[in-house]
Amino acid sequence: MRGDRAFRLVVTAAGIVVLMILAAITIFLIVEAVPALRADRANFLTERHWSPDENPPRFGIAALALGTLMTSVLALLIALPVSVGTALFLTQYAPRRVSVPLGYLVDLLAAVPSVVYGLWGLIVLVPHLIPLSAFLADHLGFIPVFASNQTYGRSVFAASLVLSVMVLPIIAAISREVFLTTPVEQVEAAYALGATRWEMIRTAVLPHGRPGLVSAAVLGLGRALGETIAVALVLSANFDISVHILTPGGNTIAANIANAFGDAGTIGRGALIASGLVLFAFTLVVNLLARAVIVRHRNTLGAPR
Amino acid sequence: MITRGRRLPRWTPYAVAGGSLAVAEVTEKTTVVSGRSGVVLVAVATYLVASTAISAGVEGRRRCIDRLAGTLLGAALLMALIPLVLVLGYTVAQGMHRFDATFLLHSMRNVAEQQPGGGAYQAILGTIEQVGIAAALAVPIGLGVAVYLAEYGHAARLGRAVGLVVDVMTGLPSIVAGLFIYAFWILLLGFSFSGFAGSLALAVLMLPTVVRSTEEIIRLVPHGLREASLALGVPVWRTILKVVLPTALTGIVTGVMLGIARVIGETAPLLLTVFGNPSINADPFSGAQSGLPLFIFNEAQQPYPAAIDRAWAAALALVLIILGLNVAARLLARVASTVNRR
């Protein structure tokens, strides 16, 4: 069977190409980042500012990494209740005839490209957010998170809001699938004991779906961490580290790459590649984490995707 | 017990909703609450308080919580759909201003950003070339990987490793794919910015989508078909090429279309590999090109109304292409599933 062996060789080679691409991403990013890191006169992990093309070059990941985590976690906090609620409503409340087309619509949110979200966020959302931000700062300003002495739309809050819209369909789609695998016996047992629909959800659907929800949230976080263009358009960047989400503050690794790449010199581009390497490591850890959760609960979740 | 006790009639929610709206309208006339958003907020708050109170009084605590939970979950769905309606609505309404023949057939050469006119021809051309080449690269490799995973890889160690890497690559940030091609293709190998460099980055992003969707379809092909072919003495490789893949063809095409829709709106990788160009460059293999997402990103950052109008028009063009691909893929999937069921 010479043909069989050759065919098997060809498709196995395709599989190996995939492994090689991931290895190549790691290797070439490191190779191009090292010269810039060597030239850095500041500590890459603790320095806040980003001036790699000055003499001497000084740049660090501290403000960028914190800004990335802050916008992503905030986006996740906004998106999680909405998307899980959406998934519960579509699987447990809406009749099938309605839930299928509504499910398509929610999935459609994932099809809109990030640059269109960025354009909408910058031109439409940001001006409309100024009154809301002012209201929050006036009435809840005693809480440090909302403290702000200026009314400014292109804030961390605005960026997180746009990010949350982009994360929402991912979490909603995965949780919908998870909720659909709830064993019918458990649902019927809850009803037989006299539970209302909400009590059934709390005792049967949610406990069964918890590991799936965790991995859905983690995958959503991964998406938010790497999102570039929408943040680059909406957030007015600086290199402060602050918890005031209503002020323009912070920047994210991905958005900084998009904004600074055009004007960067040799060391500047190497420095951006180094920051990209950090982002790559972040998302790698997050995705492996989500996968580990799914694999550990494979028996209870039915067929994993 | 659930079957005992008084229940509210079915029309209660509608009546309470109507009443809440009326209350909100009155509040707007008489107090400091103003504007559409104010009315909606007051109406929603009134509805929640009133329906909870009425239900607690008549039906008891447990039914009341059940009703409240249902209302809040429905509200979550509405909150998820509001941004979709707003984003698509604004894109269509604002995009119509400049969605004309000039826009589709002219470039931005010799057009200053503050001037009206100009168009996205160079961007549309660039996008078609870049995505076309990306698909030509990613589809054969992705198909090979999918066949390997579905037909050979289940038990093998290598198969598990490939599956894991495909999963990890699904979550690869698009900007990292751009940085990779920039570091490898442009810095290390010394090629210039070009449409082809962008295609390489898009192919990296497209690959996992194509692999996962086609692998799933190939696994769905009934075993009986394979066994019938093998029993007739057809070798495995011809069985896969002549029986399995043709049976899965519509599903594969659907997967490819969804993969294209997934990468056609990517901006970040193009920024680092294609760079952008206001003039027409029809050659994807040399020199900076434009692309629809890049064009939107560039115009959106200009402080001029004419540029913002161009950004919306380009966004409309991009969204129309993506929606078209999605709808076509869904229709195709539906046709395929009815044919297979026969």
XYZ file of C-alpha atoms in Angstrom:
647
model
C 0.000 0.000 0.000
C 2.456 2.662 -1.185
C -0.353 5.151 -1.780
C -1.679 4.795 1.754
C 1.721 5.382 3.286
C 2.392 8.447 1.131
C -1.046 9.938 1.892
C -0.607 9.379 5.593
C 2.807 11.033 5.380
C 1.350 14.095 3.647
C -1.448 14.715 6.189
C 0.893 13.997 9.105
C 3.258 16.596 7.649
C 0.366 19.094 7.680
C -0.085 18.341 11.393
C 3.599 18.888 11.988
C 3.430 22.236 10.149
C 0.957 23.405 12.822
C 3.412 22.453 15.580
C 6.185 24.228 13.686
C 4.156 27.437 13.364
C 3.672 27.688 17.134
C 7.356 26.925 17.716
C 8.347 29.503 15.087
C 6.160 32.180 16.713
C 7.944 31.644 20.021
C 11.446 31.439 18.541
C 11.280 34.428 16.184
C 9.632 36.706 18.717
C 12.399 35.887 21.215
C 15.154 36.314 18.594
C 13.927 39.778 17.608
C 13.158 40.887 21.168
C 16.539 40.071 22.725
C 18.625 42.881 21.115
C 16.115 45.517 22.269
C 15.972 44.022 25.773
C 19.808 44.100 25.876
C 19.782 47.797 24.962
C 17.144 48.651 27.613
C 18.660 50.849 30.343
C 15.659 50.341 32.651
C 14.220 47.217 34.254
C 11.836 45.764 31.648
C 9.518 44.285 34.267
C 9.166 47.295 36.588
C 9.655 50.375 34.365
C 6.410 52.183 33.536
C 7.439 54.427 30.658
C 7.947 53.514 27.042
C 10.733 55.498 25.351
C 12.782 52.851 23.534
C 14.012 55.177 20.765
C 15.570 57.759 23.041
C 19.205 57.762 24.064
C 19.613 55.840 26.342
C 16.533 53.667 25.590
C 14.285 53.150 28.617
C 11.129 51.076 28.467
C 9.206 48.604 30.603
C 6.067 46.513 30.638
C 4.697 47.460 34.104
C 2.048 50.043 33.151
C 1.101 48.206 29.950
C 0.674 44.821 31.636
C -1.395 46.278 34.472
C -3.530 48.279 32.034
C -4.127 45.148 29.954
C -5.202 43.153 33.002
C -7.397 45.963 34.337
C -9.370 46.607 31.119
C -9.774 42.867 30.480
C -10.928 41.973 33.996
C -13.335 44.921 34.031
C -14.699 43.853 30.632
C -15.142 40.314 31.963
C -16.993 41.590 35.054
C -19.429 43.496 32.819
C -19.857 40.750 30.230
C -20.119 37.703 32.496
C -23.542 38.313 34.121
C -25.060 39.528 30.836
C -23.795 36.620 28.761
C -24.601 33.907 31.309
C -28.073 35.465 31.746
C -28.508 35.467 27.963
C -27.484 31.817 27.741
C -29.834 30.825 30.592
C -32.744 32.684 29.018
C -32.128 31.145 25.582
C -31.790 27.581 26.901
C -34.254 27.508 29.816
C -36.946 30.119 29.117
C -37.336 30.927 25.422
C -39.266 28.435 23.262
C -37.046 26.717 20.685
C -38.691 28.536 17.781
C -37.520 31.867 19.233
C -34.283 30.794 20.868
C -32.597 29.555 17.676
C -32.883 32.850 15.711
C -32.062 34.877 18.843
C -29.012 32.658 19.318
C -27.919 33.508 15.740
C -28.237 37.199 16.575
C -26.062 36.866 19.674
C -23.503 34.935 17.599
C -23.583 37.766 15.071
C -21.994 40.016 17.703
C -18.834 37.943 17.257
C -18.862 38.478 13.488
C -18.636 42.288 13.644
C -14.932 43.167 13.200
C -13.120 44.866 16.053
C -12.277 47.942 13.974
C -16.016 48.595 13.524
C -16.540 48.305 17.301
C -13.637 50.724 17.733
C -15.101 53.204 15.255
C -18.523 53.025 16.956
C -16.941 53.291 20.408
C -14.892 56.338 19.463
C -17.512 58.289 17.477
C -20.799 57.253 19.177
C -20.231 55.694 22.588
C -17.546 58.001 23.996
C -19.540 61.255 23.648
C -22.587 59.548 25.189
C -20.527 58.241 28.092
C -19.413 61.693 29.270
C -22.686 62.488 31.145
C -22.748 59.004 32.720
C -19.105 59.311 33.788
C -19.806 62.750 35.255
C -22.802 61.344 37.147
C -20.762 58.439 38.542
C -17.887 60.740 39.531
C -20.252 63.234 41.225
C -22.321 60.738 43.200
C -19.979 57.802 43.736
C -16.702 59.751 43.651
C -16.042 58.920 47.300
C -15.248 55.373 46.124
C -11.661 55.640 44.793
C -12.458 53.658 41.649
C -14.930 56.306 40.453
C -12.946 59.363 41.588
C -12.349 61.779 38.726
C -11.847 65.530 38.542
C -12.442 65.799 34.819
C -15.218 64.616 32.554
C -13.536 62.657 29.853
C -14.987 59.981 27.614
C -11.971 58.050 26.318
C -11.413 56.356 29.666
C -10.553 52.861 30.871
C -14.284 52.441 31.546
C -15.166 53.196 27.898
C -12.515 50.772 26.628
C -13.739 48.037 28.986
C -17.324 48.599 27.904
C -16.423 48.114 24.226
C -14.309 45.073 25.136
C -17.191 43.578 27.104
C -19.420 43.691 24.001
C -16.764 41.768 22.075
C -16.269 39.163 24.820
C -20.004 38.646 25.381
C -20.810 36.401 22.373
C -17.908 34.053 23.176
C -19.026 33.456 26.763
C -22.677 33.277 25.736
C -22.010 30.678 23.026
C -19.963 28.389 25.280
C -22.333 28.657 28.260
C -25.293 27.936 25.970
C -23.661 24.701 24.878
C -22.831 23.818 28.487
C -26.382 24.463 29.723
C -27.811 22.305 26.926
C -25.896 19.293 28.280
C -27.665 19.373 31.678
C -28.929 15.812 32.298
C -32.700 15.659 31.786
C -33.096 13.398 34.856
C -31.748 16.135 37.135
C -34.060 18.743 35.614
C -37.073 16.457 35.986
C -36.041 15.463 39.516
C -35.948 19.119 40.558
C -39.396 19.766 39.057
C -40.765 16.592 40.660
C -39.699 17.915 44.055
C -41.817 20.993 43.400
C -39.082 23.430 42.404
C -39.972 26.580 40.504
C -38.074 27.123 37.254
C -35.476 29.345 38.951
C -35.011 26.817 41.775
C -34.502 24.117 39.124
C -31.823 26.279 37.451
C -30.078 26.840 40.773
C -30.093 23.195 41.823
C -29.610 21.419 38.462
C -28.375 23.664 35.620
C -25.852 25.907 37.379
C -24.016 23.278 39.486
C -23.712 21.045 36.421
C -22.435 23.890 34.238
C -19.976 25.479 36.670
C -16.713 24.078 35.193
C -17.921 24.972 31.698
C -18.718 28.504 32.851
C -15.252 28.859 34.374
C -13.568 27.882 31.131
C -15.939 30.121 29.141
C -14.992 33.075 31.348
C -11.288 32.284 31.009
C -11.552 32.065 27.201
C -13.378 35.395 27.218
C -10.581 36.881 29.300
C -8.068 35.578 26.758
C -9.959 37.305 23.962
C -10.066 40.583 25.891
C -6.339 40.459 26.696
C -5.338 40.244 23.040
C -7.875 42.676 21.594
C -6.018 45.476 19.859
C -7.788 47.804 17.524
C -10.922 48.650 19.487
C -8.828 49.624 22.519
C -6.315 51.524 20.364
C -9.177 53.644 18.983
C -11.210 54.166 22.156
C -8.643 54.536 24.948
C -6.690 57.746 25.261
C -3.366 56.243 26.253
C -0.834 57.246 28.867
C 1.620 55.393 31.063
C 0.182 56.016 34.507
C -0.794 53.245 36.858
C -4.077 54.238 38.500
C -7.293 52.622 39.635
C -9.464 55.569 38.529
C -11.420 53.954 35.710
C -13.197 57.152 34.621
C -10.030 59.049 33.754
C -7.938 58.509 30.648
C -5.308 56.247 32.066
C -3.164 53.299 31.297
C -2.703 51.563 28.012
C -2.734 47.957 26.914
C 0.093 45.912 25.423
C -1.785 45.226 22.200
C -3.042 48.791 21.713
C 0.442 50.171 22.381
C 1.869 47.950 19.641
C -0.739 49.203 17.162
C -0.279 52.878 18.073
C 3.505 53.006 18.445
C 4.539 50.714 15.561
C 4.341 53.269 12.750
C 6.771 55.758 14.330
C 9.056 53.272 16.080
C 12.761 52.952 15.192
C 14.856 49.782 15.254
C 15.028 49.418 19.029
C 11.444 50.643 19.312
C 10.148 47.827 17.108
C 12.253 45.280 18.991
C 10.796 46.611 22.237
C 7.261 46.227 20.839
C 8.072 42.635 19.872
C 9.273 42.044 23.460
C 5.950 43.372 24.786
C 4.142 41.139 22.277
C 6.033 38.189 23.700
C 4.641 39.009 27.159
C 1.118 39.196 25.701
C 1.662 35.858 23.927
C 2.720 34.286 27.243
C -0.368 35.737 28.992
C -2.804 34.329 26.433
C -0.975 30.995 26.252
C -1.361 30.529 30.020
C -5.007 31.614 29.934
C -5.926 29.279 27.062
C -4.144 26.299 28.589
C -5.952 27.022 31.857
C -9.355 27.030 30.129
C -8.509 23.788 28.350
C -7.333 22.173 31.587
C -10.682 22.980 33.237
C -12.594 21.420 30.324
C -10.399 18.299 30.191
C -10.713 17.710 33.937
C -14.493 17.743 33.747
C -14.764 15.956 30.399
C -16.965 13.172 31.812
C -19.580 15.559 33.164
C -19.624 17.957 30.222
C -20.299 15.530 27.388
C -18.263 15.929 24.232
C -15.645 18.673 24.615
C -15.095 21.036 21.731
C -46.265 23.035 46.920
C -46.078 24.488 43.451
C -49.570 23.453 42.383
C -51.352 25.181 45.239
C -51.847 28.849 45.954
C -53.146 31.805 43.990
C -51.417 32.735 40.731
C -51.429 35.986 38.819
C -53.217 35.952 35.430
C -51.045 35.660 32.310
C -51.565 39.261 31.272
C -50.111 40.667 34.507
C -46.591 41.432 33.158
C -48.022 43.401 30.208
C -50.341 45.387 32.461
C -47.523 46.173 34.902
C -45.244 47.170 32.005
C -47.898 49.530 30.625
C -48.455 51.049 34.033
C -44.711 51.513 34.570
C -44.384 53.341 31.242
C -47.249 55.635 32.187
C -45.629 56.349 35.558
C -42.334 57.115 33.805
C -44.012 59.526 31.357
C -45.667 61.361 34.248
C -42.372 61.499 36.132
C -40.737 63.084 33.106
C -43.397 65.812 32.937
C -43.331 66.606 36.660
C -39.795 65.994 38.007
C -36.130 66.465 37.084
C -36.015 63.209 35.075
C -35.591 64.059 31.403
C -34.865 62.531 28.020
C -35.539 59.131 26.505
C -32.926 57.306 28.612
C -34.390 58.830 31.795
C -37.893 57.593 30.924
C -36.624 54.102 30.134
C -34.644 53.913 33.385
C -37.610 55.040 35.499
C -39.953 52.643 33.669
C -37.616 49.670 34.191
C -37.155 50.467 37.890
C -40.902 50.909 38.406
C -41.633 47.641 36.600
C -39.157 45.663 38.737
C -40.454 47.113 42.026
C -44.151 46.872 41.122
C -44.134 43.345 39.665
C -42.041 42.051 42.581
C -44.382 43.645 45.132
C -47.576 42.423 43.437
C -46.219 38.908 42.952
C -44.901 38.727 46.537
C -48.320 39.766 47.848
C -50.398 37.386 45.734
C -48.182 34.396 44.910
C -45.760 34.218 47.816
C -41.982 34.484 48.115
C -40.826 31.569 45.946
C -42.949 32.398 42.908
C -41.972 36.030 43.297
C -38.246 35.183 43.147
C -38.901 32.946 40.135
C -40.678 35.784 38.334
C -37.910 38.264 39.177
C -35.226 35.842 37.936
C -37.063 35.359 34.645
C -37.383 39.109 34.179
C -33.698 39.729 34.901
C -32.533 36.938 32.552
C -34.734 38.325 29.776
C -33.251 41.750 30.467
C -29.776 40.238 30.066
C -30.707 39.034 26.581
C -31.991 42.498 25.679
C -28.798 44.066 27.009
C -26.777 41.697 24.825
C -28.760 42.606 21.703
C -28.737 46.395 22.248
C -25.081 46.851 21.193
C -25.670 44.717 18.069
C -28.619 46.877 17.016
C -26.756 50.103 17.827
C -23.496 49.175 16.072
C -25.189 47.809 12.927
C -27.733 50.646 12.946
C -25.082 53.374 13.112
C -22.933 51.620 10.511
C -25.813 51.489 8.028
C -27.133 55.005 8.781
C -23.744 56.733 8.774
C -22.266 54.536 6.052
C -24.994 55.465 3.551
C -23.665 59.070 3.362
C -20.683 58.059 1.284
C -21.582 54.566 0.008
C -21.535 55.573 -3.668
C -19.774 54.842 -6.958
C -16.957 57.333 -6.269
C -16.264 55.620 -2.963
C -16.171 52.137 -4.455
C -14.196 52.979 -7.613
C -11.640 55.628 -6.584
C -8.595 55.633 -4.334
C -7.299 58.209 -1.822
C -4.416 59.239 -4.099
C -4.039 63.050 -4.101
C -7.015 63.411 -1.741
C -6.165 65.241 1.500
C -7.816 63.813 4.600
C -9.938 66.926 5.252
C -11.337 66.929 1.693
C -14.595 65.194 0.846
C -14.524 62.629 -1.965
C -11.909 59.959 -2.372
C -12.642 56.286 -1.967
C -11.658 52.861 -0.829
C -11.014 51.111 -4.152
C -7.393 50.421 -3.207
C -8.540 49.029 0.153
C -11.208 46.730 -1.337
C -8.730 45.455 -3.927
C -6.085 44.880 -1.233
C -8.481 43.034 1.052
C -9.656 40.702 -1.732
C -6.071 39.852 -2.712
C -4.791 39.421 0.855
C -7.694 37.280 2.026
C -7.697 35.253 -1.206
C -4.014 34.382 -0.838
C -4.480 33.677 2.884
C -7.281 31.220 2.075
C -5.180 29.592 -0.655
C -2.458 29.007 1.948
C -4.586 28.041 4.959
C -7.258 25.831 3.343
C -5.040 23.028 1.946
C -2.921 22.871 5.103
C -5.989 23.094 7.338
C -7.739 20.365 5.368
C -4.677 18.136 5.703
C -4.525 18.719 9.456
C -8.252 18.025 9.787
C -7.956 14.745 7.855
C -4.975 13.786 10.004
C -6.806 14.552 13.262
C -10.063 12.859 12.224
C -8.688 9.768 10.450
C -5.286 9.046 11.994
C -4.597 11.182 15.015
C -7.050 10.062 17.705
C -4.775 7.645 19.500
C -1.328 8.923 18.559
C 0.705 11.162 20.853
C 1.439 13.463 17.939
C -2.286 13.765 17.255
C -2.984 14.930 20.803
C -0.145 17.452 20.571
C -1.491 18.818 17.265
C -4.991 19.069 18.756
C -3.656 20.978 21.749
C -1.684 23.390 19.554
C -4.711 24.021 17.317
C -6.727 24.881 20.448
C -4.007 27.216 21.687
C -3.750 28.890 18.282
C -7.509 29.553 18.299
C -6.809 31.975 21.148
C -3.730 33.553 19.527
C -4.134 37.359 19.611
C -4.179 38.676 16.048
C -1.529 41.284 16.854
C 0.880 38.513 17.897
C 0.358 36.815 14.522
C 1.244 40.159 12.918
C 4.343 40.557 15.087
C 5.424 37.021 14.204
C 5.263 37.629 10.456
C 6.958 41.024 10.925
C 9.795 39.443 12.965
C 10.187 36.455 10.632
C 9.312 37.598 7.115
C 10.274 41.281 7.208
C 13.044 41.623 9.819
C 14.775 38.262 9.490
C 14.272 37.389 5.807
C 14.440 41.047 4.730
C 11.273 41.266 2.606
C 9.417 44.588 2.497
C 5.885 45.366 3.734
C 3.490 43.740 1.264
C 0.049 42.284 0.827
C 1.589 38.814 0.820
C 3.131 39.369 4.280
C -0.390 40.249 5.450
C -1.716 37.074 3.832
C 0.815 35.021 5.802
C -0.398 36.534 9.089
C -4.077 36.058 8.137
C -3.354 32.437 7.137
C -1.900 31.773 10.611
C -5.120 33.157 12.127
C -7.398 31.291 9.725
C -5.751 27.884 10.105
C -7.266 26.821 13.483
C -10.804 27.855 12.426
C -10.556 25.825 9.209
C -9.074 22.813 11.033
C -11.704 22.702 13.770
C -14.759 23.153 11.567
C -13.648 20.713 8.841
C -12.459 18.120 11.373
C -15.903 18.121 12.960
C -17.588 17.643 9.575
C -15.229 14.827 8.542
C -15.992 13.008 11.815
C -19.713 13.231 10.986
C -19.328 11.249 7.734
C -21.042 7.871 8.440
C -18.697 4.943 9.053
C -20.811 2.761 6.779
C -19.674 4.783 3.754
C -15.997 4.263 4.588
C -16.506 0.550 5.263
C -18.444 0.012 2.029
C -15.631 1.616 0.055
C -12.907 -0.324 1.903
C -14.824 -3.592 1.432
C -14.738 -3.035 -2.328
C -10.953 -3.034 -2.084
C -10.448 0.711 -2.442
C -7.296 1.816 -0.578
C -7.695 4.070 2.474
C -6.284 7.172 0.806
C -8.634 6.902 -2.180
C -11.538 6.266 0.201
C -10.740 9.518 2.009
C -10.246 11.548 -1.192
C -13.116 10.061 -3.230
C -15.723 9.174 -0.586
C -15.164 10.979 2.726
C -14.162 14.449 1.482
C -16.850 14.719 -1.269
C -19.513 13.700 1.278
C -18.274 16.404 3.631
C -17.809 18.993 0.857
C -20.599 21.428 1.737
C -19.571 21.356 5.380
C -15.983 22.052 4.401
C -17.028 24.981 2.196
C -19.083 26.347 5.109
C -16.071 26.073 7.410
C -13.838 27.856 4.905
C -16.361 30.680 4.479
C -16.622 31.151 8.247
C -12.820 31.156 8.425
C -12.663 33.894 5.777
C -15.337 35.922 7.583
C -13.294 35.569 10.743
C -10.082 37.076 9.310
C -11.381 39.554 6.728
C -12.017 42.152 9.433
C -8.633 41.743 11.145
C -6.781 45.040 11.365
C -3.947 44.536 13.823
C -1.867 42.040 11.810
C -2.184 44.134 8.631
C -0.858 47.177 10.456
C 2.455 45.402 11.023
C 2.735 43.606 7.685
C 0.814 45.459 4.941
C 1.289 48.913 6.517
C -1.316 50.831 4.500
C -1.170 52.872 1.296
C -3.459 55.649 0.001
C -2.764 54.758 -3.649
C -3.669 51.708 -5.691
C -1.102 48.919 -5.538
C -2.481 45.913 -7.354
C 0.630 43.777 -6.788
C 0.299 41.898 -3.478
C 3.931 40.742 -3.638
C 5.733 44.070 -3.547
C 5.237 47.270 -1.624
C 2.751 48.446 0.970
C -0.911 47.864 0.186
C -4.143 49.040 1.713
C -6.986 46.949 3.124
C -10.549 47.737 4.223
C -9.904 47.321 7.996
C -6.692 49.381 7.749
C -8.562 52.069 5.809
C -11.251 52.271 8.533
C -8.613 52.429 11.292
C -6.743 55.234 9.536
C -9.812 57.343 8.667
C -11.363 56.910 12.141
C -8.363 58.617 13.730
C -8.641 61.753 11.557
C -10.266 64.804 13.129
C -12.194 65.678 9.917
C -15.884 64.877 9.271
C -15.137 63.894 5.657
C -12.686 61.244 6.874
C -15.140 59.915 9.479
C -17.788 59.583 6.731
C -15.335 57.534 4.668
C -14.625 55.367 7.728
C -18.348 54.601 8.177
C -18.812 53.851 4.475
C -15.859 51.434 4.541
C -17.244 49.867 7.738
C -20.566 49.345 5.943
C -18.784 47.672 3.021
C -16.855 45.387 5.390
C -19.916 44.474 7.466
C -21.916 43.713 4.305
C -19.184 41.337 3.072
C -18.984 39.582 6.452
C -22.748 39.279 6.889
C -23.015 37.983 3.315
C -20.425 35.298 4.030
C -22.151 34.301 7.286
C -25.619 34.097 5.751
C -24.322 32.148 2.739
C -22.505 29.725 5.052
C -25.643 29.172 7.154
C -27.841 28.626 4.084
C -25.321 26.176 2.666
C -25.162 24.311 5.985
C -28.959 24.056 6.045
C -29.141 22.759 2.464
C -26.412 20.220 3.258
C -28.135 18.961 6.400
C -31.460 18.367 4.605
C -29.671 16.548 1.767
C -27.761 14.326 4.202
C -30.857 13.392 6.128
C -32.497 11.802 3.072
